mmCIF file of C-alpha atoms in Angstrom:
data_model
loop_
_atom_site.group_PDB
_atom_site.id
_atom_site.type_symbol
_atom_site.label_atom_id
_atom_site.label_comp_id
_atom_site.label_asym_id
_atom_site.label_seq_id
_atom_site.Cartn_x
_atom_site.Cartn_y
_atom_site.Cartn_z
ATOM 1 C CA MET A 120 -14.500 -9.365 -4.407
ATOM 2 C CA GLN A 121 -16.997 -8.019 -1.798
ATOM 3 C CA THR A 122 -15.650 -7.293 1.583
ATOM 4 C CA SER A 123 -17.881 -7.624 4.558
ATOM 5 C CA ASN A 124 -16.444 -4.506 6.291
ATOM 6 C CA LEU A 125 -16.761 -2.026 3.417
ATOM 7 C CA PRO A 126 -17.629 1.089 5.287
ATOM 8 C CA LEU A 127 -14.505 0.482 7.555
ATOM 9 C CA LEU A 128 -12.425 0.074 4.551
ATOM 10 C CA GLN A 129 -13.605 3.194 2.975
ATOM 11 C CA ALA A 130 -12.932 5.097 6.150
ATOM 12 C CA GLY A 131 -9.478 3.718 6.302
ATOM 13 C CA LEU A 132 -8.802 4.836 2.690
ATOM 14 C CA LYS A 133 -10.394 8.271 2.992
ATOM 15 C CA ALA A 134 -7.166 10.085 4.127
ATOM 16 C CA GLY A 135 -5.355 9.197 1.065
ATOM 17 C CA GLY A 136 -7.943 10.406 -1.369
ATOM 18 C CA ALA A 137 -9.370 8.688 -4.597
ATOM 19 C CA VAL A 138 -11.182 6.217 -2.216
ATOM 20 C CA VAL A 139 -13.236 4.558 -5.062
ATOM 21 C CA MET A 140 -9.951 3.682 -7.034
ATOM 22 C CA TRP A 141 -8.037 2.433 -3.974
ATOM 23 C CA GLU A 142 -11.060 0.498 -2.737
ATOM 24 C CA GLN A 143 -11.041 -1.389 -6.313
ATOM 25 C CA ILE A 144 -7.408 -1.976 -6.030
ATOM 26 C CA MET A 145 -7.588 -3.490 -2.573
ATOM 27 C CA THR A 146 -10.705 -5.523 -3.177
ATOM 28 C CA ASP A 147 -9.276 -6.913 -6.317
ATOM 29 C CA ALA A 148 -6.318 -8.311 -4.263
ATOM 30 C CA LEU A 149 -8.281 -9.630 -1.306
ATOM 31 C CA PRO A 150 -8.727 -13.145 -2.635
ATOM 32 C CA GLU A 151 -5.122 -13.620 -3.212
ATOM 33 C CA ILE A 152 -4.254 -11.954 0.152
ATOM 34 C CA LYS A 153 -6.532 -14.240 1.912
ATOM 35 C CA ARG A 154 -5.102 -17.345 0.353
ATOM 36 C CA LEU A 155 -1.549 -16.336 1.084
ATOM 37 C CA VAL A 156 -1.982 -14.678 4.556
ATOM 38 C CA PRO A 157 -4.580 -16.547 6.406
ATOM 39 C CA GLU A 158 -6.588 -15.779 9.534
ATOM 40 C CA GLY A 159 -4.426 -15.494 12.723
ATOM 41 C CA SER A 160 -1.348 -14.482 10.760
ATOM 42 C CA HIS A 161 1.154 -12.155 12.575
ATOM 43 C CA VAL A 162 1.534 -9.077 10.329
ATOM 44 C CA LEU A 163 3.656 -5.901 10.421
ATOM 45 C CA GLU A 164 2.019 -2.770 9.010
ATOM 46 C CA VAL A 165 4.393 0.028 8.113
ATOM 47 C CA GLY A 166 2.915 3.409 8.167
ATOM 48 C CA TYR A 167 -0.482 2.981 9.707
ATOM 49 C CA GLY A 168 -1.785 6.630 9.760
ATOM 50 C CA ASP A 169 -5.006 6.844 11.684
ATOM 51 C CA GLY A 170 -5.057 3.216 12.250
ATOM 52 C CA ILE A 171 -8.458 2.640 10.696
ATOM 53 C CA LEU A 172 -7.238 0.600 7.772
ATOM 54 C CA SER A 173 -5.282 -1.523 10.319
ATOM 55 C CA CYS A 174 -8.463 -2.099 12.078
ATOM 56 C CA TYR A 175 -10.175 -3.187 8.766
ATOM 57 C CA LEU A 176 -7.420 -5.691 8.071
ATOM 58 C CA ALA A 177 -7.566 -7.094 11.594
ATOM 59 C CA LYS A 178 -11.535 -7.404 11.410
ATOM 60 C CA GLU A 179 -11.766 -8.465 7.749
ATOM 61 C CA LEU A 180 -8.814 -10.766 7.712
ATOM 62 C CA GLY A 181 -8.313 -11.967 11.231
ATOM 63 C CA TRP A 182 -4.746 -10.890 11.396
ATOM 64 C CA ARG A 183 -2.876 -9.992 14.568
ATOM 65 C CA ILE A 184 -1.266 -6.703 13.595
ATOM 66 C CA VAL A 185 1.766 -4.719 14.889
ATOM 67 C CA GLY A 186 1.796 -1.246 13.240
ATOM 68 C CA ILE A 187 4.728 1.229 13.294
ATOM 69 C CA ASP A 188 4.653 4.899 12.345
ATOM 70 C CA ILE A 189 6.926 7.983 13.167
ATOM 71 C CA SER A 190 3.991 10.412 13.923
ATOM 72 C CA PRO A 191 2.903 10.883 17.627
ATOM 73 C CA GLU A 192 -0.344 12.412 16.386
ATOM 74 C CA ALA A 193 -0.999 9.259 14.073
ATOM 75 C CA TYR A 194 -0.328 7.036 17.148
ATOM 76 C CA ARG A 195 -2.748 8.956 19.376
ATOM 77 C CA LYS A 196 -5.430 8.637 16.733
ATOM 78 C CA ALA A 197 -4.752 4.949 16.048
ATOM 79 C CA VAL A 198 -4.871 3.946 19.432
ATOM 80 C CA GLU A 199 -8.212 5.815 19.978
ATOM 81 C CA ASN A 200 -9.731 4.172 16.832
ATOM 82 C CA ALA A 201 -8.512 0.677 17.804
ATOM 83 C CA ALA A 202 -10.319 1.266 21.275
ATOM 84 C CA ARG A 203 -13.344 2.646 19.644
ATOM 85 C CA LEU A 204 -13.683 -0.415 17.465
ATOM 86 C CA ASN A 205 -12.728 -2.899 20.181
ATOM 87 C CA LEU A 206 -9.769 -4.199 18.454
ATOM 88 C CA GLU A 207 -7.208 -3.418 21.092
ATOM 89 C CA ASP A 208 -6.459 -7.285 21.576
ATOM 90 C CA ARG A 209 -5.672 -7.657 17.908
ATOM 91 C CA VAL A 210 -3.972 -4.351 16.731
ATOM 92 C CA LYS A 211 -0.804 -2.989 18.602
ATOM 93 C CA PHE A 212 0.535 0.514 17.369
ATOM 94 C CA LEU A 213 4.044 1.620 18.028
ATOM 95 C CA CYS A 214 5.527 5.070 17.561
ATOM 96 C CA CYS A 215 9.188 5.154 16.278
ATOM 97 C CA LYS A 216 11.505 8.062 16.248
ATOM 98 C CA PRO A 217 12.348 9.326 12.552
ATOM 99 C CA GLY A 218 15.097 7.247 11.162
ATOM 100 C CA GLU A 219 14.479 4.289 13.594
ATOM 101 C CA THR A 220 11.836 2.376 11.734
ATOM 102 C CA GLN A 221 14.406 -0.103 10.282
ATOM 103 C CA LYS A 222 15.641 -0.841 13.653
ATOM 104 C CA HIS A 223 12.485 -2.706 14.440
ATOM 105 C CA GLN A 224 13.012 -6.473 14.514
ATOM 106 C CA GLY A 225 10.708 -9.381 14.481
ATOM 107 C CA GLU A 226 9.583 -12.389 12.631
ATOM 108 C CA TYR A 227 6.284 -11.841 10.835
ATOM 109 C CA ASP A 228 4.125 -13.987 8.363
ATOM 110 C CA ALA A 229 3.614 -10.755 6.337
ATOM 111 C CA VAL A 230 4.245 -7.090 5.988
ATOM 112 C CA PHE A 231 1.451 -4.839 4.733
ATOM 113 C CA ILE A 232 2.087 -1.268 3.267
ATOM 114 C CA LYS A 233 0.166 1.349 1.616
ATOM 115 C CA THR A 234 1.806 4.296 -0.038
ATOM 116 C CA VAL A 235 4.755 4.565 2.076
ATOM 117 C CA LEU A 236 7.919 3.543 0.300
ATOM 118 C CA TYR A 237 7.735 6.360 -2.293
ATOM 119 C CA TYR A 238 9.075 8.576 0.454
ATOM 120 C CA SER A 239 12.463 7.227 -0.319
ATOM 121 C CA GLN A 240 14.910 9.862 -1.431
ATOM 122 C CA ASN A 241 16.589 7.541 -4.094
ATOM 123 C CA LEU A 242 16.768 3.930 -5.332
ATOM 124 C CA GLN A 243 19.266 2.917 -2.859
ATOM 125 C CA GLU A 244 17.185 3.915 0.048
ATOM 126 C CA TYR A 245 14.212 2.198 -1.557
ATOM 127 C CA GLY A 246 16.279 -0.930 -1.742
ATOM 128 C CA ARG A 247 17.285 -0.581 1.986
ATOM 129 C CA TRP A 248 13.672 -0.509 2.852
ATOM 130 C CA LEU A 249 12.984 -3.830 0.974
ATOM 131 C CA ASP A 250 16.037 -5.426 2.437
ATOM 132 C CA TRP A 251 14.770 -4.489 6.021
ATOM 133 C CA ILE A 252 11.359 -5.810 5.038
ATOM 134 C CA ILE A 253 13.014 -9.167 4.076
ATOM 135 C CA SER A 254 14.785 -9.225 7.438
ATOM 136 C CA VAL A 255 11.638 -9.177 9.327
ATOM 137 C CA LEU A 256 9.765 -11.789 7.223
ATOM 138 C CA LYS A 257 9.720 -15.539 8.124
ATOM 139 C CA PRO A 258 10.955 -17.971 5.550
ATOM 140 C CA LYS A 259 8.457 -17.645 2.550
ATOM 141 C CA GLY A 260 6.930 -14.663 4.216
ATOM 142 C CA ILE A 261 4.612 -12.466 2.213
ATOM 143 C CA LEU A 262 5.004 -8.613 1.233
ATOM 144 C CA ILE A 263 1.768 -6.923 0.417
ATOM 145 C CA ASN A 264 2.363 -3.309 -0.966
ATOM 146 C CA PHE A 265 0.143 -0.778 -2.600
ATOM 147 C CA GLU A 266 2.088 2.083 -4.049
ATOM 148 C CA THR A 267 1.693 5.267 -6.121
ATOM 149 C CA GLY A 268 3.111 5.129 -9.610
ATOM 150 C CA ARG A 269 4.863 7.699 -11.662
ATOM 151 C CA GLY A 270 1.947 7.839 -14.170
ATOM 152 C CA ASN A 271 1.812 9.065 -17.728
ATOM 153 C CA TRP A 272 2.715 12.650 -18.851
ATOM 154 C CA ILE A 273 -0.678 13.845 -18.188
ATOM 155 C CA VAL A 274 -0.514 12.727 -14.500
ATOM 156 C CA GLN A 275 2.968 14.167 -14.178
ATOM 157 C CA LEU A 276 1.776 17.594 -15.478
ATOM 158 C CA TYR A 277 -1.053 17.498 -13.203
ATOM 159 C CA ARG A 278 0.920 16.910 -10.234
ATOM 160 C CA LYS A 279 3.310 19.685 -11.326
ATOM 161 C CA LEU A 280 0.560 22.281 -11.729
ATOM 162 C CA ARG A 281 -1.007 21.255 -8.404
ATOM 163 C CA GLY A 282 2.383 21.503 -6.631
ATOM 164 C CA ARG A 283 2.247 17.837 -5.396
ATOM 165 C CA GLU A 284 5.553 17.420 -3.485
ATOM 166 C CA TYR A 285 5.629 13.774 -3.869
ATOM 167 C CA ARG A 286 5.929 14.137 -7.844
ATOM 168 C CA ASN A 287 9.748 14.022 -7.455
ATOM 169 C CA TRP A 288 9.835 11.130 -4.921
ATOM 170 C CA CYS A 289 10.480 7.494 -5.726
ATOM 171 C CA LEU A 290 7.195 6.838 -7.523
ATOM 172 C CA TYR A 291 6.816 3.370 -9.027
ATOM 173 C CA THR A 292 8.742 2.808 -12.303
ATOM 174 C CA LYS A 293 10.528 -0.092 -14.061
ATOM 175 C CA GLU A 294 13.513 0.697 -12.051
ATOM 176 C CA ILE A 295 11.741 0.285 -8.834
ATOM 177 C CA GLU A 296 10.009 -2.832 -10.116
ATOM 178 C CA ALA A 297 13.387 -4.295 -10.695
ATOM 179 C CA LEU A 298 14.140 -3.885 -6.999
ATOM 180 C CA TYR A 299 11.204 -5.926 -6.142
ATOM 181 C CA ASP A 300 11.915 -8.709 -8.611
ATOM 182 C CA LYS A 301 15.379 -9.072 -7.382
ATOM 183 C CA ARG A 302 14.176 -9.771 -3.838
ATOM 184 C CA PHE A 303 10.853 -11.456 -4.180
ATOM 185 C CA GLU A 304 9.001 -14.063 -6.085
ATOM 186 C CA ILE A 305 6.170 -11.904 -7.470
ATOM 187 C CA LEU A 306 2.748 -13.684 -6.987
ATOM 188 C CA TYR A 307 0.540 -10.870 -7.931
ATOM 189 C CA ARG A 308 1.021 -7.565 -9.661
ATOM 190 C CA ARG A 309 -1.680 -5.312 -11.143
ATOM 191 C CA TYR A 310 -1.399 -1.738 -12.413
ATOM 192 C CA TYR A 311 -4.073 0.854 -12.160
ATOM 193 C CA GLY A 312 -4.996 4.249 -13.487
ATOM 194 C CA GLY A 313 -3.859 6.710 -16.196
ATOM 195 C CA LEU A 314 -6.761 9.059 -16.478
ATOM 196 C CA SER A 315 -9.376 7.119 -14.720
ATOM 197 C CA GLN A 316 -8.529 8.182 -11.237
ATOM 198 C CA PHE A 317 -9.539 11.779 -12.089
ATOM 199 C CA PHE A 318 -13.146 10.446 -12.427
ATOM 200 C CA ALA A 319 -13.006 8.820 -9.018
ATOM 201 C CA PRO A 320 -15.275 11.466 -7.187
ATOM 202 C CA VAL A 321 -18.159 9.906 -9.399
ATOM 203 C CA PRO A 322 -18.081 6.203 -8.753
ATOM 204 C CA TRP A 323 -20.077 5.030 -11.552
ATOM 205 C CA LEU A 324 -18.324 7.079 -14.178
ATOM 206 C CA TYR A 325 -14.834 5.954 -12.738
ATOM 207 C CA LYS A 326 -15.771 2.315 -13.255
ATOM 208 C CA ILE A 327 -16.783 2.822 -16.734
ATOM 209 C CA VAL A 328 -13.644 4.922 -17.659
ATOM 210 C CA ALA A 329 -11.364 2.479 -15.788
ATOM 211 C CA ARG A 330 -12.704 -0.465 -18.009
ATOM 212 C CA ILE A 331 -12.297 1.336 -21.084
ATOM 213 C CA GLU A 332 -8.766 2.523 -20.115
ATOM 214 C CA SER A 333 -7.617 -1.000 -19.251
ATOM 215 C CA ALA A 334 -8.994 -2.198 -22.608
ATOM 216 C CA ILE A 335 -7.323 0.329 -24.921
ATOM 217 C CA SER A 336 -4.338 1.381 -22.982
ATOM 218 C CA PRO A 337 -2.930 -1.260 -20.712
ATOM 219 C CA ARG A 338 -1.024 -0.091 -17.790
ATOM 220 C CA ASP A 339 2.467 -0.981 -16.832
ATOM 221 C CA ALA A 340 5.166 0.217 -14.434
ATOM 222 C CA GLU A 341 5.961 3.217 -16.527
ATOM 223 C CA ASN A 342 2.393 4.607 -16.834
ATOM 224 C CA CYS A 343 0.341 3.372 -13.870
ATOM 225 C CA PHE A 344 -1.012 5.695 -11.269
ATOM 226 C CA ALA A 345 -1.017 2.888 -8.683
ATOM 227 C CA VAL A 346 0.196 -0.664 -8.307
ATOM 228 C CA ALA A 347 -0.613 -3.597 -6.281
ATOM 229 C CA ILE A 348 2.093 -6.041 -5.392
ATOM 230 C CA ILE A 349 2.319 -9.398 -3.403
ATOM 231 C CA GLY A 350 5.653 -10.851 -3.245
ATOM 232 C CA GLN A 351 7.047 -13.897 -1.392
ATOM 233 C CA LYS A 352 10.427 -13.783 0.240
ATOM 234 C CA LYS A 353 12.782 -15.931 -1.811
ATOM 235 C CA GLY A 354 14.151 -19.133 -0.367
ATOM 236 C CA GLY A 355 17.590 -18.671 1.295
ATOM 237 C CA ILE A 356 17.221 -14.922 1.869
#
């Protein structure tokens, strides 16, 4: 799906790297996101970084966003970016002390996250994050999460050789997938990447490799580089 604010989306994804891949992941999910979380929805974003992605979501989707992050520097940049883009009335940023994020309370139509929960130290902590998300969602509220996967052995070796600290964190696997399935009705889940993300610096080549990869070696929870999840809070929770 085409997005009317593509430059802003690309700017919002730049800090995380592999912009071409993440752009595809997010734009693939946009039709379902727009259907489930309509314009005017009250949305909590966890881990807003420089705030540009938050601004994209507010501009593209018409959401009213509250963002929380633990970095004072991120807060400063995010506030500046919202002011620069004239979105101060639709995006509100908060800075929490480390360890106090889950004290935030509210009642939101949706929670949006990109590559945050893998900071969890273990499955129990990951589960507590999901439980907190459930606590701040309205009945039938929506979780939208884009997470980094454990990847195949080549990806794992690459991360080890490059000294990537996050390689031993709670990257998405079938054990983590089960945590989502227990708590949410999964409405959308797609897996991406194995080797294709290494070609992301050359957009046209990445798109070719990604298509070939998906045809001959389907991704799943055990070998994906990234996953997009949209889940609905189950009734009675």
